[in-house]
Amino acid sequence: MQHTLVIIHSLVRWLILLFGIWAVIRALMGVSGKSAYSSSDAKAGLFFMIFLDIQMLLGIVLLFISPFVSFDMGTTMKSPGLRFFTVEHTIMAIIAIALVHIGRGKIKKLTDDAKKHRTALIFFGLALIVILALIPWPFREALGRGWFPQF
């Protein structure tokens, strides 16, 4: 079961990146083009948030069943791999999810389209940067994973 969840978690990462990039590009186009905040802009942020929420649920389950996570902090903090997945990956994921949820909440309250686009760009852009930092990319020493999960 753990292997299957890791595969799903890895695949959802690509959906998050796809929708995150889409949301940031829509916001950037809205800021630079001074266009109206459309339903496509709202959907980009919504799908970004939905897939982050799905990823969080998968991550919570993996947090308790994965051999790459340990709650013995003495051991965890001495091991780069354990520390990354137990502490760094988890905290950065929470920060990214919070940024997207806060951003969407602020956007809903705004009435000015330019402010909506700017808010989306700030919050979704920061979340995307955090997400890029929390992914165990193949080039990350000692903890990198493949570009695609091994079935």
PDB file of C-alpha atoms in Angstrom:
ATOM      1  CA  MET A   1       0.000   0.000   0.000  1.00  0.00           C
ATOM      2  CA  GLN A   2       2.825   2.400   0.853  1.00  0.00           C
ATOM      3  CA  HIS A   3       4.426   1.961  -2.580  1.00  0.00           C
ATOM      4  CA  THR A   4       1.104   2.645  -4.335  1.00  0.00           C
ATOM      5  CA  LEU A   5       0.554   5.807  -2.294  1.00  0.00           C
ATOM      6  CA  VAL A   6       4.073   7.043  -3.088  1.00  0.00           C
ATOM      7  CA  ILE A   7       3.365   6.514  -6.802  1.00  0.00           C
ATOM      8  CA  ILE A   8       0.085   8.449  -6.574  1.00  0.00           C
ATOM      9  CA  HIS A   9       1.777  11.165  -4.489  1.00  0.00           C
ATOM     10  CA  SER A  10       4.493  11.457  -7.149  1.00  0.00           C
ATOM     11  CA  LEU A  11       1.983  11.667  -9.996  1.00  0.00           C
ATOM     12  CA  VAL A  12      -0.146  14.291  -8.245  1.00  0.00           C
ATOM     13  CA  ARG A  13       3.036  16.401  -7.950  1.00  0.00           C
ATOM     14  CA  TRP A  14       2.941  16.910 -11.731  1.00  0.00           C
ATOM     15  CA  LEU A  15      -0.710  17.985 -11.630  1.00  0.00           C
ATOM     16  CA  ILE A  16       0.130  20.481  -8.887  1.00  0.00           C
ATOM     17  CA  LEU A  17       3.003  21.889 -10.930  1.00  0.00           C
ATOM     18  CA  LEU A  18       0.833  22.062 -14.048  1.00  0.00           C
ATOM     19  CA  PHE A  19      -2.029  23.891 -12.336  1.00  0.00           C
ATOM     20  CA  GLY A  20       0.336  26.029 -10.261  1.00  0.00           C
ATOM     21  CA  ILE A  21       2.154  27.211 -13.366  1.00  0.00           C
ATOM     22  CA  TRP A  22      -1.202  27.767 -15.096  1.00  0.00           C
ATOM     23  CA  ALA A  23      -2.461  29.865 -12.145  1.00  0.00           C
ATOM     24  CA  VAL A  24       0.743  31.935 -12.011  1.00  0.00           C
ATOM     25  CA  ILE A  25       0.752  32.512 -15.789  1.00  0.00           C
ATOM     26  CA  ARG A  26      -2.916  33.582 -15.720  1.00  0.00           C
ATOM     27  CA  ALA A  27      -2.153  35.980 -12.866  1.00  0.00           C
ATOM     28  CA  LEU A  28       0.935  37.326 -14.639  1.00  0.00           C
ATOM     29  CA  MET A  29      -1.050  37.859 -17.849  1.00  0.00           C
ATOM     30  CA  GLY A  30      -3.767  39.606 -15.857  1.00  0.00           C
ATOM     31  CA  VAL A  31      -1.283  41.911 -14.130  1.00  0.00           C
ATOM     32  CA  SER A  32       0.610  42.769 -17.310  1.00  0.00           C
ATOM     33  CA  GLY A  33      -2.437  42.966 -19.571  1.00  0.00           C
ATOM     34  CA  LYS A  34      -4.704  44.666 -17.066  1.00  0.00           C
ATOM     35  CA  SER A  35      -7.484  42.258 -18.020  1.00  0.00           C
ATOM     36  CA  ALA A  36     -10.622  41.336 -16.109  1.00  0.00           C
ATOM     37  CA  TYR A  37     -10.406  38.547 -13.546  1.00  0.00           C
ATOM     38  CA  SER A  38     -12.292  35.806 -15.378  1.00  0.00           C
ATOM     39  CA  SER A  39     -13.719  32.424 -14.440  1.00  0.00           C
ATOM     40  CA  SER A  40     -10.632  30.843 -16.063  1.00  0.00           C
ATOM     41  CA  ASP A  41      -8.456  32.737 -13.596  1.00  0.00           C
ATOM     42  CA  ALA A  42     -10.601  31.518 -10.707  1.00  0.00           C
ATOM     43  CA  LYS A  43     -10.552  27.931 -12.004  1.00  0.00           C
ATOM     44  CA  ALA A  44      -6.754  27.946 -12.301  1.00  0.00           C
ATOM     45  CA  GLY A  45      -6.434  28.858  -8.633  1.00  0.00           C
ATOM     46  CA  LEU A  46      -9.195  26.451  -7.634  1.00  0.00           C
ATOM     47  CA  PHE A  47      -7.602  23.448  -9.370  1.00  0.00           C
ATOM     48  CA  PHE A  48      -4.208  24.396  -7.916  1.00  0.00           C
ATOM     49  CA  MET A  49      -5.795  24.360  -4.458  1.00  0.00           C
ATOM     50  CA  ILE A  50      -7.764  21.131  -5.028  1.00  0.00           C
ATOM     51  CA  PHE A  51      -4.719  19.143  -6.096  1.00  0.00           C
ATOM     52  CA  LEU A  52      -2.690  20.561  -3.199  1.00  0.00           C
ATOM     53  CA  ASP A  53      -5.429  19.421  -0.820  1.00  0.00           C
ATOM     54  CA  ILE A  54      -5.462  15.938  -2.362  1.00  0.00           C
ATOM     55  CA  GLN A  55      -1.680  15.840  -2.077  1.00  0.00           C
ATOM     56  CA  MET A  56      -1.907  16.861   1.570  1.00  0.00           C
ATOM     57  CA  LEU A  57      -4.273  13.983   2.343  1.00  0.00           C
ATOM     58  CA  LEU A  58      -1.943  11.520   0.620  1.00  0.00           C
ATOM     59  CA  GLY A  59       1.008  13.061   2.444  1.00  0.00           C
ATOM     60  CA  ILE A  60      -0.648  12.729   5.856  1.00  0.00           C
ATOM     61  CA  VAL A  61      -1.193   9.011   5.273  1.00  0.00           C
ATOM     62  CA  LEU A  62       2.393   8.612   4.044  1.00  0.00           C
ATOM     63  CA  LEU A  63       3.668  10.498   7.078  1.00  0.00           C
ATOM     64  CA  PHE A  64       2.501   7.634   9.269  1.00  0.00           C
ATOM     65  CA  ILE A  65       3.358   4.627   7.075  1.00  0.00           C
ATOM     66  CA  SER A  66       6.509   5.660   5.196  1.00  0.00           C
ATOM     67  CA  PRO A  67       9.927   4.283   6.128  1.00  0.00           C
ATOM     68  CA  PHE A  68      11.359   7.676   5.079  1.00  0.00           C
ATOM     69  CA  VAL A  69       9.725   9.355   8.095  1.00  0.00           C
ATOM     70  CA  SER A  70      10.684   9.012  11.739  1.00  0.00           C
ATOM     71  CA  PHE A  71       9.273  10.710  14.794  1.00  0.00           C
ATOM     72  CA  ASP A  72      12.456  10.057  16.803  1.00  0.00           C
ATOM     73  CA  MET A  73      13.822  13.585  16.398  1.00  0.00           C
ATOM     74  CA  GLY A  74      17.284  12.684  17.683  1.00  0.00           C
ATOM     75  CA  THR A  75      17.728  10.225  14.834  1.00  0.00           C
ATOM     76  CA  THR A  76      15.747  12.254  12.317  1.00  0.00           C
ATOM     77  CA  MET A  77      17.773  15.450  12.631  1.00  0.00           C
ATOM     78  CA  LYS A  78      21.062  13.558  12.076  1.00  0.00           C
ATOM     79  CA  SER A  79      19.910  11.972   8.808  1.00  0.00           C
ATOM     80  CA  PRO A  80      19.484  14.280   5.772  1.00  0.00           C
ATOM     81  CA  GLY A  81      16.879  11.987   4.165  1.00  0.00           C
ATOM     82  CA  LEU A  82      14.796  11.496   7.299  1.00  0.00           C
ATOM     83  CA  ARG A  83      15.058  15.192   8.197  1.00  0.00           C
ATOM     84  CA  PHE A  84      13.950  16.235   4.710  1.00  0.00           C
ATOM     85  CA  PHE A  85      10.824  14.075   4.579  1.00  0.00           C
ATOM     86  CA  THR A  86       9.869  14.327   8.261  1.00  0.00           C
ATOM     87  CA  VAL A  87      10.498  18.017   8.847  1.00  0.00           C
ATOM     88  CA  GLU A  88      11.425  20.116   5.807  1.00  0.00           C
ATOM     89  CA  HIS A  89       9.099  18.543   3.215  1.00  0.00           C
ATOM     90  CA  THR A  90       6.175  18.540   5.639  1.00  0.00           C
ATOM     91  CA  ILE A  91       6.606  22.125   6.865  1.00  0.00           C
ATOM     92  CA  MET A  92       7.123  23.519   3.361  1.00  0.00           C
ATOM     93  CA  ALA A  93       4.020  21.650   2.140  1.00  0.00           C
ATOM     94  CA  ILE A  94       1.943  23.187   4.927  1.00  0.00           C
ATOM     95  CA  ILE A  95       3.292  26.642   4.051  1.00  0.00           C
ATOM     96  CA  ALA A  96       2.473  26.178   0.338  1.00  0.00           C
ATOM     97  CA  ILE A  97      -1.056  24.983   1.095  1.00  0.00           C
ATOM     98  CA  ALA A  98      -1.608  27.885   3.488  1.00  0.00           C
ATOM     99  CA  LEU A  99      -0.400  30.394   0.885  1.00  0.00           C
ATOM    100  CA  VAL A 100      -2.819  29.085  -1.738  1.00  0.00           C
ATOM    101  CA  HIS A 101      -5.776  28.988   0.654  1.00  0.00           C
ATOM    102  CA  ILE A 102      -5.043  32.473   2.016  1.00  0.00           C
ATOM    103  CA  GLY A 103      -4.573  33.811  -1.513  1.00  0.00           C
ATOM    104  CA  ARG A 104      -7.882  32.366  -2.721  1.00  0.00           C
ATOM    105  CA  GLY A 105      -9.650  33.745   0.337  1.00  0.00           C
ATOM    106  CA  LYS A 106      -8.241  37.227  -0.247  1.00  0.00           C
ATOM    107  CA  ILE A 107      -9.098  37.104  -3.961  1.00  0.00           C
ATOM    108  CA  LYS A 108     -12.738  36.269  -3.182  1.00  0.00           C
ATOM    109  CA  LYS A 109     -13.034  39.365  -0.983  1.00  0.00           C
ATOM    110  CA  LEU A 110     -11.531  41.768  -3.525  1.00  0.00           C
ATOM    111  CA  THR A 111     -13.634  43.619  -6.073  1.00  0.00           C
ATOM    112  CA  ASP A 112     -10.895  45.209  -8.206  1.00  0.00           C
ATOM    113  CA  ASP A 113      -9.663  42.899 -10.992  1.00  0.00           C
ATOM    114  CA  ALA A 114      -6.125  44.295 -10.949  1.00  0.00           C
ATOM    115  CA  LYS A 115      -5.848  43.619  -7.210  1.00  0.00           C
ATOM    116  CA  LYS A 116      -7.205  40.097  -7.715  1.00  0.00           C
ATOM    117  CA  HIS A 117      -4.536  39.336 -10.325  1.00  0.00           C
ATOM    118  CA  ARG A 118      -1.780  40.883  -8.206  1.00  0.00           C
ATOM    119  CA  THR A 119      -2.891  38.930  -5.116  1.00  0.00           C
ATOM    120  CA  ALA A 120      -3.039  35.702  -7.130  1.00  0.00           C
ATOM    121  CA  LEU A 121       0.429  36.346  -8.531  1.00  0.00           C
ATOM    122  CA  ILE A 122       1.910  36.975  -5.089  1.00  0.00           C
ATOM    123  CA  PHE A 123       0.305  34.086  -3.206  1.00  0.00           C
ATOM    124  CA  PHE A 124       0.311  31.481  -5.981  1.00  0.00           C
ATOM    125  CA  GLY A 125       3.817  32.512  -7.072  1.00  0.00           C
ATOM    126  CA  LEU A 126       5.206  32.168  -3.548  1.00  0.00           C
ATOM    127  CA  ALA A 127       3.434  28.824  -3.119  1.00  0.00           C
ATOM    128  CA  LEU A 128       4.904  27.564  -6.400  1.00  0.00           C
ATOM    129  CA  ILE A 129       8.418  28.577  -5.307  1.00  0.00           C
ATOM    130  CA  VAL A 130       7.975  26.731  -2.005  1.00  0.00           C
ATOM    131  CA  ILE A 131       6.623  23.679  -3.860  1.00  0.00           C
ATOM    132  CA  LEU A 132       9.618  23.645  -6.203  1.00  0.00           C
ATOM    133  CA  ALA A 133      11.882  23.650  -3.123  1.00  0.00           C
ATOM    134  CA  LEU A 134      10.038  20.827  -1.344  1.00  0.00           C
ATOM    135  CA  ILE A 135      10.052  18.304  -4.196  1.00  0.00           C
ATOM    136  CA  PRO A 136      12.723  15.583  -3.912  1.00  0.00           C
ATOM    137  CA  TRP A 137      14.088  16.192  -7.425  1.00  0.00           C
ATOM    138  CA  PRO A 138      16.426  13.594  -8.965  1.00  0.00           C
ATOM    139  CA  PHE A 139      19.380  16.015  -8.775  1.00  0.00           C
ATOM    140  CA  ARG A 140      19.026  16.518  -4.993  1.00  0.00           C
ATOM    141  CA  GLU A 141      21.877  14.702  -3.317  1.00  0.00           C
ATOM    142  CA  ALA A 142      20.996  11.886  -0.889  1.00  0.00           C
ATOM    143  CA  LEU A 143      17.228  12.221  -1.231  1.00  0.00           C
ATOM    144  CA  GLY A 144      16.379  12.707  -4.881  1.00  0.00           C
ATOM    145  CA  ARG A 145      13.827  10.503  -6.532  1.00  0.00           C
ATOM    146  CA  GLY A 146      13.179   9.822 -10.189  1.00  0.00           C
ATOM    147  CA  TRP A 147      11.305  12.150 -12.491  1.00  0.00           C
ATOM    148  CA  PHE A 148       8.478   9.640 -12.619  1.00  0.00           C
ATOM    149  CA  PRO A 149       7.522   6.965 -10.077  1.00  0.00           C
ATOM    150  CA  GLN A 150       8.672   3.397 -10.556  1.00  0.00           C
ATOM    151  CA  PHE A 151       5.695   1.096 -10.973  1.00  0.00           C
TER     152      PHE A 151
END
